[in-house]
Tab-separated table of C-alpha atoms in Angstrom:
chain	number	residue	atom	x	y	z
W	958	MET	CA	114.150	65.965	15.517
W	959	GLY	CA	111.180	63.585	15.789
W	960	VAL	CA	110.304	60.023	16.645
W	961	ASN	CA	109.611	57.397	14.010
W	962	ILE	CA	107.636	54.363	15.207
W	963	MET	CA	108.051	51.391	12.881
W	964	LEU	CA	105.950	48.244	13.034
W	965	SER	CA	106.615	45.077	11.067
W	966	MET	CA	104.904	41.704	11.385
W	967	ASP	CA	105.986	38.351	10.006
W	968	ASN	CA	103.743	36.329	7.716
W	969	ASN	CA	102.065	34.239	10.363
W	970	GLY	CA	101.082	37.345	12.343
W	971	GLU	CA	102.458	35.999	15.615
W	972	GLN	CA	105.656	37.991	15.977
W	973	CYS	CA	105.821	41.724	15.750
W	974	HIS	CA	108.874	43.958	15.503
W	975	VAL	CA	108.748	47.445	16.834
W	976	GLY	CA	111.549	49.948	16.589
W	977	THR	CA	112.100	53.611	17.207
W	978	ARG	CA	114.678	56.017	15.892
W	979	LYS	CA	115.153	59.741	15.701
W	980	PHE	CA	115.283	61.499	12.377
W	981	GLY	CA	115.852	65.002	11.104
W	982	ASP	CA	114.376	67.210	8.467
W	983	GLU	CA	116.578	65.611	5.813
W	984	ASP	CA	114.757	62.251	6.020
W	985	GLU	CA	112.621	61.599	2.992
W	986	GLY	CA	109.053	60.403	3.265
W	987	PHE	CA	108.374	61.991	6.647
W	988	GLY	CA	106.636	65.339	6.662
W	989	PRO	CA	105.858	67.331	9.800
W	990	VAL	CA	102.369	66.633	11.083
W	991	LEU	CA	102.254	69.800	13.143
W	992	THR	CA	104.181	73.025	13.000
W	993	GLY	CA	104.976	75.423	15.786
W	994	LYS	CA	106.597	75.166	19.144
W	995	HIS	CA	105.628	71.493	19.558
W	996	GLU	CA	106.415	70.319	16.042
W	997	LEU	CA	106.284	66.514	15.911
W	998	GLN	CA	107.161	64.275	13.025
W	999	VAL	CA	105.554	60.861	12.855
W	1000	GLY	CA	105.648	58.492	9.929
W	1001	VAL	CA	105.912	54.883	8.863
W	1002	SER	CA	109.276	53.809	7.540
W	1003	PRO	CA	109.182	52.467	3.980
W	1004	SER	CA	111.978	50.019	4.753
W	1005	PRO	CA	113.014	47.811	7.705
W	1006	PRO	CA	115.209	49.501	10.339
W	1007	PRO	CA	118.906	48.964	9.875
W	1008	SER	CA	119.619	47.940	13.452
W	1009	PRO	CA	118.545	44.634	15.049
W	1010	ILE	CA	115.136	44.845	16.661
W	1011	PRO	CA	113.876	42.414	19.275
W	1012	SER	CA	110.977	40.083	18.500
W	1013	PHE	CA	108.134	39.322	20.879
W	1014	PRO	CA	104.511	38.156	20.960
W	1015	LEU	CA	101.932	40.532	19.556
W	1016	ALA	CA	99.947	41.147	22.762
W	1017	SER	CA	101.287	43.090	25.734
W	1018	CYS	CA	104.915	43.455	24.607
W	1019	ILE	CA	104.037	45.568	21.602
W	1020	LYS	CA	101.970	47.841	23.826
W	1021	GLU	CA	104.875	48.271	26.220
W	1022	THR	CA	107.337	48.941	23.405
W	1023	ILE	CA	105.135	51.620	21.879
W	1024	ALA	CA	104.608	53.104	25.338
W	1025	ALA	CA	108.392	53.148	25.814
W	1026	ALA	CA	108.743	55.075	22.568
W	1027	TYR	CA	106.179	57.607	23.717
W	1028	ARG	CA	107.932	57.947	27.071
W	1029	ARG	CA	110.898	59.460	25.258
W	1030	MET	CA	108.737	62.463	24.433
W	1031	SER	CA	108.319	65.430	26.708
W	1032	ARG	CA	105.192	65.823	28.771
W	1033	GLY	CA	104.131	68.750	26.602
W	1034	GLU	CA	104.379	66.642	23.461
W	1035	LEU	CA	102.419	63.817	25.090
W	1036	CYS	CA	99.661	66.194	26.189
W	1037	LEU	CA	99.520	67.672	22.713
W	1038	LEU	CA	99.091	64.252	21.097
W	1039	LEU	CA	96.447	63.306	23.657
W	1040	SER	CA	94.473	66.487	23.122
W	1041	LEU	CA	94.570	65.990	19.337
W	1042	ARG	CA	93.036	62.554	19.885
W	1043	SER	CA	90.426	63.965	22.296
W	1044	LEU	CA	91.893	61.905	25.125
W	1045	PRO	CA	92.304	63.055	28.748
W	1046	THR	CA	95.661	64.589	29.625
W	1047	CYS	CA	95.524	63.799	33.342
W	1048	GLY	CA	98.066	61.648	35.093
W	1049	GLU	CA	101.792	61.056	35.236
W	1050	ALA	CA	103.924	60.993	32.093
W	1051	VAL	CA	104.158	57.197	32.178
W	1052	GLU	CA	100.355	56.988	32.167
W	1053	LEU	CA	100.097	59.442	29.284
W	1054	ALA	CA	102.471	57.306	27.242
W	1055	PHE	CA	100.553	54.141	28.112
W	1056	ARG	CA	97.265	55.809	27.183
W	1057	LEU	CA	98.589	56.786	23.768
W	1058	ALA	CA	99.965	53.298	23.164
W	1059	VAL	CA	96.659	51.622	23.997
W	1060	HIS	CA	94.784	54.127	21.866
W	1061	GLU	CA	97.027	53.559	18.843
W	1062	LEU	CA	96.734	49.779	19.084
W	1063	SER	CA	92.961	49.925	19.476
W	1064	HIS	CA	92.710	51.930	16.252
W	1065	ARG	CA	94.705	49.562	14.061
W	1066	THR	CA	92.660	48.673	11.002
W	1067	ASP	CA	92.526	45.038	9.906
W	1068	LEU	CA	90.882	44.890	6.500
W	1069	SER	CA	90.301	41.154	6.833
W	1070	LEU	CA	87.859	41.697	9.679
W	1071	LYS	CA	84.286	42.797	9.187
W	1072	ARG	CA	83.715	46.171	10.807
W	1073	HIS	CA	80.672	46.285	13.047
W	1074	HIS	CA	81.164	49.614	14.708
W	1075	THR	CA	83.269	52.681	15.078
W	1076	PRO	CA	86.791	52.283	16.539
W	1077	ARG	CA	86.954	51.368	20.194
W	1078	PHE	CA	88.568	53.401	22.905
W	1079	THR	CA	90.293	52.801	26.206
W	1080	PRO	CA	89.923	54.876	29.385
W	1081	PRO	CA	93.013	56.067	31.241
W	1082	LEU	CA	93.939	54.190	34.387
W	1083	SER	CA	94.248	57.498	36.187
W	1084	ALA	CA	90.948	58.952	35.101
W	1085	SER	CA	88.995	59.886	38.179
W	1086	SER	CA	85.587	61.309	37.505
W	1087	SER	CA	86.444	64.701	38.891
W	1088	PHE	CA	89.576	64.951	36.760
W	1089	SER	CA	91.343	66.292	39.826
W	1090	GLU	CA	94.630	64.958	38.535
W	1091	CYS	CA	95.077	67.714	36.000
W	1092	PRO	CA	98.619	67.973	34.612
W	1093	ASN	CA	100.909	70.340	36.420
W	1094	GLN	CA	101.380	73.466	34.385
W	1095	ILE	CA	105.019	74.404	33.957
W	1096	ASN	CA	106.042	77.956	33.273
W	1097	SER	CA	108.790	78.637	30.772
W	1098	GLY	CA	111.194	79.348	33.587
W	1099	GLY	CA	109.647	76.998	36.131
W	1100	ASN	CA	110.782	73.755	37.621
W	1101	GLY	CA	109.609	70.242	37.106
W	1102	GLY	CA	109.381	67.837	34.215
W	1103	ASN	CA	111.851	68.481	31.474
W	1104	GLY	CA	111.270	72.204	31.205
W	1105	ASP	CA	108.892	71.969	28.235
W	1106	HIS	CA	105.596	73.811	28.076
W	1107	ASP	CA	102.616	71.612	28.933
W	1108	VAL	CA	99.356	71.836	27.079
W	1109	ASP	CA	97.123	73.853	29.389
W	1110	MET	CA	93.929	71.838	29.866
W	1111	LYS	CA	91.645	73.651	32.297
W	1112	ALA	CA	89.152	71.798	34.450
W	1113	HIS	CA	86.170	73.190	32.564
W	1114	GLU	CA	87.712	72.031	29.282
W	1115	LEU	CA	88.212	68.554	30.676
W	1116	ASP	CA	84.505	68.426	31.432
W	1117	ASN	CA	83.910	68.374	27.683
W	1118	ILE	CA	86.049	65.267	27.199
W	1119	SER	CA	84.344	61.900	27.199
W	1120	LEU	CA	86.297	58.963	28.560
W	1121	TYR	CA	86.448	56.208	26.017
W	1122	VAL	CA	86.235	52.584	26.915
W	1123	ASP	CA	87.516	49.535	25.074
W	1124	THR	CA	84.198	47.713	25.104
W	1125	PRO	CA	83.783	44.190	23.767
W	1126	PHE	CA	80.984	44.510	21.237
W	1127	PRO	CA	78.259	41.848	21.177
W	1128	GLN	CA	79.001	39.129	18.661
W	1129	ASP	CA	75.374	38.769	17.605
W	1130	VAL	CA	74.763	42.448	16.953
W	1131	ASN	CA	75.625	43.634	13.455
W	1132	LEU	CA	75.526	47.408	13.623
W	1133	PRO	CA	75.734	49.357	10.364
W	1134	PRO	CA	79.164	50.899	9.641
W	1135	LEU	CA	78.012	54.462	10.139
W	1136	PRO	CA	80.519	57.316	10.286
W	1137	PRO	CA	81.650	58.170	13.841
W	1138	GLU	CA	80.117	61.632	13.494
W	1139	LEU	CA	76.681	60.146	12.849
W	1140	TRP	CA	76.966	57.822	15.835
W	1141	ALA	CA	77.964	60.848	17.910
W	1142	ASP	CA	74.871	62.753	16.741
W	1143	ILE	CA	72.636	59.805	17.617
W	1144	PHE	CA	73.971	59.451	21.136
W	1145	GLU	CA	74.032	63.182	21.758
W	1146	SER	CA	70.339	63.280	20.871
W	1147	LEU	CA	69.784	60.476	23.380
W	1148	GLY	CA	71.744	62.417	25.995
W	1149	ASP	CA	73.073	59.202	27.513
W	1150	TRP	CA	76.730	59.670	28.464
W	1151	GLU	CA	77.015	56.305	30.199
W	1152	LEU	CA	75.789	54.352	27.187
W	1153	ALA	CA	77.885	56.332	24.720
W	1154	THR	CA	80.988	55.852	26.851
W	1155	ALA	CA	80.365	52.143	27.314
W	1156	LEU	CA	80.103	51.751	23.529
W	1157	GLY	CA	83.167	53.885	22.866
W	1158	ILE	CA	81.266	56.612	21.022
W	1159	HIS	CA	82.997	59.997	21.041
W	1160	THR	CA	80.429	62.653	21.942
W	1161	LYS	CA	80.243	66.079	23.519
W	1162	LEU	CA	78.057	64.777	26.331
W	1163	ARG	CA	79.027	65.588	29.898
W	1164	ARG	CA	78.878	63.364	32.902
W	1165	SER	CA	76.288	64.109	35.535
W	1166	ALA	CA	77.443	66.273	38.412
W	1167	ASP	CA	77.180	63.266	40.725
W	1168	TRP	CA	79.343	61.133	38.412
W	1169	ALA	CA	81.902	63.915	38.128
W	1170	ALA	CA	82.115	64.432	41.873
W	1171	ASN	CA	82.011	60.873	43.176
W	1172	GLY	CA	82.910	58.426	40.405
W	1173	THR	CA	86.166	56.485	40.790
W	1174	ARG	CA	88.759	55.049	38.437
W	1175	LEU	CA	87.198	51.646	38.938
W	1176	ASP	CA	83.747	52.972	38.049
W	1177	TYR	CA	85.138	54.215	34.734
W	1178	ALA	CA	86.904	50.932	34.084
W	1179	ILE	CA	83.663	49.039	34.740
W	1180	LEU	CA	82.081	50.856	31.801
W	1181	SER	CA	84.353	48.805	29.540
W	1182	GLY	CA	82.792	45.523	30.663
W	1183	SER	CA	86.274	44.009	30.487
W	1184	VAL	CA	87.595	41.819	33.303
W	1185	GLU	CA	91.064	42.193	31.797
W	1186	HIS	CA	90.894	45.962	32.039
W	1187	ILE	CA	89.601	45.770	35.599
W	1188	THR	CA	92.436	43.493	36.703
W	1189	SER	CA	94.998	45.725	34.984
W	1190	LEU	CA	93.705	48.752	36.834
W	1191	LEU	CA	93.588	46.975	40.191
W	1192	GLU	CA	97.197	45.890	39.744
W	1193	VAL	CA	98.145	49.559	39.565
W	1194	TYR	CA	95.577	50.791	42.109
W	1195	PRO	CA	94.841	47.858	44.445
W	1196	ALA	CA	92.958	50.055	46.919
W	1197	GLU	CA	90.507	51.332	44.299
W	1198	ARG	CA	86.811	50.667	44.988
W	1199	PHE	CA	83.686	50.899	42.877
W	1200	THR	CA	80.662	52.922	43.909
W	1201	LYS	CA	76.988	53.061	43.014
W	1202	PHE	CA	77.916	54.217	39.501
W	1203	GLY	CA	79.900	51.121	38.643
W	1204	ALA	CA	77.357	48.942	40.453
W	1205	LYS	CA	74.487	50.286	38.341
W	1206	CYS	CA	76.479	49.978	35.109
W	1207	MET	CA	77.182	46.294	35.740
W	1208	LEU	CA	73.442	45.700	36.031
W	1209	ARG	CA	72.338	48.068	33.286
W	1210	PHE	CA	74.708	46.600	30.686
W	1211	ALA	CA	74.423	43.014	31.993
W	1212	TYR	CA	78.142	42.671	32.742
W	1213	THR	CA	77.712	39.306	34.437
W	1214	ASP	CA	81.416	38.491	33.998
W	1215	LEU	CA	82.222	41.516	36.139
W	1216	LEU	CA	79.578	40.554	38.701
W	1217	THR	CA	81.190	37.126	38.959
W	1218	PHE	CA	84.668	38.650	39.206
W	1219	PHE	CA	83.819	41.053	42.026
W	1220	TRP	CA	81.663	38.516	43.876
W	1221	ALA	CA	84.497	35.976	43.803
W	1222	ASN	CA	87.394	38.313	44.573
W	1223	TYR	CA	85.976	41.355	46.392
W	1224	ARG	CA	83.014	39.904	48.239
W	1225	HIS	CA	83.069	42.384	51.108
W	1226	ASP	CA	82.952	45.402	48.772
W	1227	PHE	CA	80.338	43.683	46.622
W	1228	LEU	CA	78.032	43.134	49.587
W	1229	ARG	CA	78.675	46.630	50.906
W	1230	VAL	CA	77.565	48.309	47.682
W	1231	TYR	CA	74.702	46.025	46.683
W	1232	SER	CA	73.199	46.028	50.161
W	1233	GLU	CA	72.158	49.654	49.649
W	1234	PRO	CA	68.351	49.930	49.347
W	1235	SER	CA	68.624	51.742	46.008
W	1236	LEU	CA	71.025	49.150	44.553
W	1237	LYS	CA	69.156	45.894	45.064
W	1238	ILE	CA	70.162	43.584	42.213
W	1239	PRO	CA	66.717	42.063	41.478
W	1240	THR	CA	65.079	45.492	41.467
W	1241	LEU	CA	67.589	47.221	39.188
W	1242	ALA	CA	67.922	44.217	36.886
W	1243	SER	CA	64.139	44.186	36.456
W	1244	HIS	CA	64.111	47.943	35.919
W	1245	TYR	CA	66.747	47.694	33.176
W	1246	GLY	CA	65.125	44.645	31.607
W	1247	GLN	CA	68.179	42.444	32.170
W	1248	SER	CA	66.930	38.900	32.659
W	1249	LYS	CA	70.530	37.717	32.210
W	1250	VAL	CA	71.446	39.505	35.446
W	1251	LEU	CA	68.395	38.039	37.169
W	1252	THR	CA	69.569	34.559	36.190
W	1253	TRP	CA	73.033	35.353	37.579
W	1254	TRP	CA	71.479	36.589	40.835
W	1255	LEU	CA	69.261	33.503	41.116
W	1256	ARG	CA	72.264	31.201	40.796
W	1257	ALA	CA	74.526	33.271	43.059
W	1258	SER	CA	71.852	33.282	45.767
W	1259	SER	CA	71.135	29.570	45.581
W	1260	PRO	CA	70.823	28.069	49.083
W	1261	ASP	CA	72.784	25.075	47.792
W	1262	LEU	CA	75.957	27.178	47.644
W	1263	PRO	CA	78.244	27.277	50.703
W	1264	ASN	CA	78.194	31.060	50.969
W	1265	PRO	CA	75.416	32.395	48.725
W	1266	PHE	CA	74.510	35.971	47.947
W	1267	PRO	CA	71.521	37.074	50.060
W	1268	ARG	CA	68.269	36.283	48.257
W	1269	GLU	CA	66.271	39.326	49.253
W	1270	TYR	CA	63.593	41.035	47.187
W	1271	ASP	CA	60.250	42.750	47.606
W	1272	GLU	CA	57.448	44.041	45.365
W	1273	GLU	CA	59.618	46.465	43.420
W	1274	PRO	CA	61.113	44.095	40.799
W	1275	LEU	CA	57.717	43.168	39.347
W	1276	ASN	CA	56.402	46.693	39.841
W	1277	ASP	CA	59.379	48.144	37.954
W	1278	ALA	CA	59.142	45.573	35.176
W	1279	SER	CA	55.476	46.516	34.723
W	1280	ARG	CA	56.297	50.219	34.784
W	1281	GLU	CA	59.013	49.846	32.135
W	1282	GLY	CA	57.070	47.455	29.915
W	1283	HIS	CA	59.498	44.521	30.252
W	1284	ILE	CA	57.283	41.534	29.503
W	1285	HIS	CA	60.266	39.178	29.231
W	1286	VAL	CA	61.221	40.089	32.806
W	1287	LEU	CA	57.686	39.417	34.024
W	1288	GLN	CA	57.852	36.041	32.321
W	1289	TRP	CA	61.249	35.354	33.903
W	1290	TRP	CA	59.855	35.945	37.374
W	1291	LYS	CA	56.833	33.771	36.701
W	1292	SER	CA	59.101	30.938	35.500
W	1293	SER	CA	61.749	31.391	38.203
W	1294	GLY	CA	60.047	29.251	40.819
W	1295	LEU	CA	60.372	32.057	43.355
W	1296	PRO	CA	57.403	33.338	45.358
W	1297	LEU	CA	55.973	36.286	43.428
W	1298	ARG	CA	55.619	39.554	45.292
W	1299	TYR	CA	53.982	42.491	43.579
W	1300	GLY	CA	51.810	45.492	44.267
W	1301	GLN	CA	49.339	47.447	42.153
W	1302	VAL	CA	50.997	46.376	38.911
W	1303	MET	CA	47.910	47.025	36.778
W	1304	ASP	CA	47.804	50.606	38.055
W	1305	VAL	CA	51.440	51.131	37.090
W	1306	ALA	CA	51.062	49.610	33.630
W	1307	SER	CA	47.930	51.669	32.979
W	1308	SER	CA	49.577	54.952	33.938
W	1309	PHE	CA	52.472	54.301	31.553
W	1310	GLY	CA	50.350	53.076	28.670
W	1311	HIS	CA	51.711	49.521	28.476
W	1312	LEU	CA	48.886	47.621	26.799
W	1313	ALA	CA	51.022	44.510	26.297
W	1314	VAL	CA	51.818	44.401	30.015
W	1315	LEU	CA	48.137	44.711	30.886
W	1316	GLU	CA	47.369	41.867	28.514
W	1317	TRP	CA	50.166	39.743	30.022
W	1318	TRP	CA	48.864	40.186	33.557
W	1319	LYS	CA	45.293	39.498	32.455
W	1320	ASN	CA	46.344	36.188	30.872
W	1321	SER	CA	48.916	35.235	33.509
W	1322	GLY	CA	46.504	33.427	35.780
W	1323	LEU	CA	47.861	35.413	38.715
W	1324	THR	CA	45.827	37.482	41.130
W	1325	LEU	CA	45.343	40.963	39.662
W	1326	ASN	CA	45.932	43.905	41.960
W	1327	TYR	CA	44.604	47.296	40.893
W	1328	LEU	CA	42.756	50.215	42.398
W	1329	HIS	CA	43.604	53.421	40.500
W	1330	ALA	CA	44.210	52.069	36.996
W	1331	LEU	CA	41.491	54.133	35.298
W	1332	LYS	CA	42.375	57.235	37.270
W	1333	GLY	CA	46.035	56.955	36.311
W	1334	ALA	CA	45.179	56.423	32.656
W	1335	SER	CA	42.846	59.432	32.736
W	1336	TYR	CA	45.315	61.961	34.065
W	1337	ARG	CA	48.100	60.592	31.842
W	1338	GLY	CA	45.922	60.854	28.742
W	1339	GLU	CA	46.067	57.131	27.901
W	1340	VAL	CA	42.857	56.798	25.892
W	1341	GLU	CA	43.895	53.436	24.416
W	1342	VAL	CA	44.379	52.068	27.919
W	1343	LEU	CA	40.915	53.272	28.921
W	1344	GLU	CA	39.468	51.502	25.892
W	1345	TRP	CA	41.395	48.327	26.768
W	1346	TRP	CA	39.865	48.339	30.234
W	1347	ARG	CA	36.357	48.889	28.837
W	1348	LYS	CA	36.723	45.814	26.619
W	1349	SER	CA	38.740	43.692	29.050
W	1350	GLY	CA	35.831	42.170	30.919
W	1351	LEU	CA	37.589	42.946	34.186
W	1352	ARG	CA	35.900	44.757	37.031
W	1353	LEU	CA	36.198	48.524	36.515
W	1354	VAL	CA	37.166	50.590	39.551
W	1355	TYR	CA	36.779	54.373	39.290
W	1356	ASP	CA	34.987	57.387	40.738
W	1357	LYS	CA	34.403	61.070	39.944
W	1358	GLU	CA	38.126	61.770	40.257
W	1359	VAL	CA	38.716	60.462	36.737
W	1360	LEU	CA	36.951	63.565	35.367
W	1361	VAL	CA	38.597	65.890	37.867
W	1362	ASP	CA	42.076	64.649	36.956
W	1363	ALA	CA	41.386	64.705	33.221
W	1364	THR	CA	40.260	68.320	33.598
W	1365	LYS	CA	43.172	69.362	35.796
W	1366	PHE	CA	45.704	67.847	33.382
W	1367	ASN	CA	43.934	69.373	30.368
W	1368	ARG	CA	42.914	66.110	28.667
W	1369	PRO	CA	39.871	66.900	26.480
W	1370	ASP	CA	40.320	63.622	24.579
W	1371	VAL	CA	39.962	61.705	27.836
W	1372	LEU	CA	36.877	63.726	28.783
W	1373	GLN	CA	35.371	62.897	25.411
W	1374	TRP	CA	36.160	59.211	25.854
W	1375	TRP	CA	34.358	59.097	29.194
W	1376	SER	CA	31.400	60.939	27.665
W	1377	SER	CA	31.198	58.430	24.795
W	1378	SER	CA	32.093	55.283	26.729
W	1379	GLY	CA	28.608	54.500	27.957
W	1380	LEU	CA	29.957	54.107	31.487
W	1381	ARG	CA	28.204	55.850	34.331
W	1382	VAL	CA	30.412	58.611	35.720
W	1383	GLU	CA	29.394	61.626	37.788
W	1384	TYR	CA	30.874	65.018	38.527
W	1385	CYS	CA	30.275	67.964	40.814
W	1386	VAL	CA	30.337	71.568	39.530
W	1387	CYS	CA	32.526	72.765	42.374
W	1388	ASP	CA	35.110	70.032	41.704
W	1389	ILE	CA	35.305	70.804	37.982
W	1390	GLU	CA	35.592	74.540	38.615
W	1391	ALA	CA	38.440	73.957	41.058
W	1392	ALA	CA	40.154	71.649	38.552
W	1393	LEU	CA	39.899	74.279	35.810
W	1394	GLU	CA	41.452	76.878	38.083
W	1395	ASP	CA	44.403	74.560	38.759
W	1396	ALA	CA	44.634	73.182	35.230
W	1397	ILE	CA	47.935	72.730	33.395
W	1398	ASP	CA	48.683	75.629	31.000
W	1399	GLY	CA	45.413	77.259	31.950
W	1400	GLY	CA	43.392	74.272	30.802
W	1401	LYS	CA	41.998	76.039	27.730
W	1402	GLU	CA	41.169	72.854	25.798
W	1403	ALA	CA	39.493	71.225	28.795
W	1404	ARG	CA	37.582	74.439	29.572
W	1405	ASP	CA	36.375	74.673	25.972
W	1406	TRP	CA	35.235	71.056	26.128
W	1407	TRP	CA	33.167	71.674	29.257
W	1408	LEU	CA	31.712	74.917	27.898
W	1409	GLY	CA	30.776	73.087	24.722
W	1410	ARG	CA	28.652	70.763	26.829
W	1411	GLY	CA	26.808	73.693	28.399
W	1412	PHE	CA	28.806	73.641	31.623
W	1413	ARG	CA	28.229	76.764	33.762
W	1414	ILE	CA	29.735	77.920	37.020
W	1415	ASP	CA	27.135	80.623	37.717
W	1416	VAL	CA	24.614	78.175	39.076
W	1417	PRO	CA	22.536	78.331	42.244
W	1418	VAL	CA	24.199	77.144	45.422
W	1419	THR	CA	21.996	74.081	45.445
W	1420	GLU	CA	23.523	72.964	42.127
W	1421	TRP	CA	27.077	73.859	43.148
W	1422	MET	CA	27.428	70.747	45.320
W	1423	GLU	CA	25.047	68.548	43.358
W	1424	TYR	CA	26.349	65.443	41.569
W	1425	LYS	CA	25.499	65.242	37.893
W	1426	ARG	CA	25.902	62.454	35.395
W	1427	LEU	CA	28.219	63.175	32.504
């Protein structure tokens, strides 16, 4: 025997009929999908069901009806279907049925709609990051359930399963209709489980150990960016709380609707999480380049509101924006009307090779703070940054350490730039010798460069401590 799920929709697409019936091997048009102990037969009926079937709106009722059909299956059959779809098998039987129903509906193909992406997925309501709710394994003669054999999903196997999220895709982004396998390869090369999960891309990536140990159901639901999904989960688990993982995801993916939802309805938890020093909204939003979140924070912290979010920030937002190369964030802060607080932003931008950021600060009209810009560029091998500084017309601040660091980090191209720059720079034999001894990977290239210039370490003691011009 098997279960046949039949869907029919009237012409206007507003009413949907769903029916279920059992059938045997004699039914025509339905072949077994699987064979073996858990043989299931699933098919689409070529004709309307003979018995009256209730009508209802297309939205939640159809999901519940399909879930009810799945609930007639044994737990072993449900786990088998879930594993075939690469979905988690954790949770009670009612949750497994609901998970399958949501998954099936989310994969319906409407040929009248333009496809922008691979099919979307939905996370289970019971999916905790540690997957501690593994299904109870029932022996053939054991108790519990309906006596059927469950699919044995070990904890280490569950670690290979990505949780999929029904994520609303941006309306203004037209992604090419690549095969799911290619999208999976792209995101696996990026190694970004959070991003892949938020976009509903099925990959073999694993969560970080911290995510796996401390993430909550609500954290996983937040990845979807859906207020509807959040409210559905909280109706089932009202005591659920989000942690630093969900908090960071809301900022990283600019889920301002979720920020508004939690700020309005769970203010105490919101303040508790975002008051952590490592979770400051202006800092993380600037780090992730999310000016949309910064605008949300500016409005939520307006002193004109009766109970505003605390407007607290320090130097880190502008420092992080400079470090990450987010010029649009720098411009947002400049236009925000807020007092600007920043540190050695030119040093940071120089170390990370952000020429456009250096140019922005130079032309901003703001006071420029820098002290180790040329040193940072030297040890990081940023020759283009060094050249930008030489031509910038700004005051150059450096000392002999630029050559020491370039030698220690094995940067012969930087050493050559300093030699050809026309700038006065000095070195000491003892400092260079010490740098070569500590050099990265033995410093062969840097050593060869110095030897090519006639550098010698077997010099009289008087020369050992003497400063020489490069």
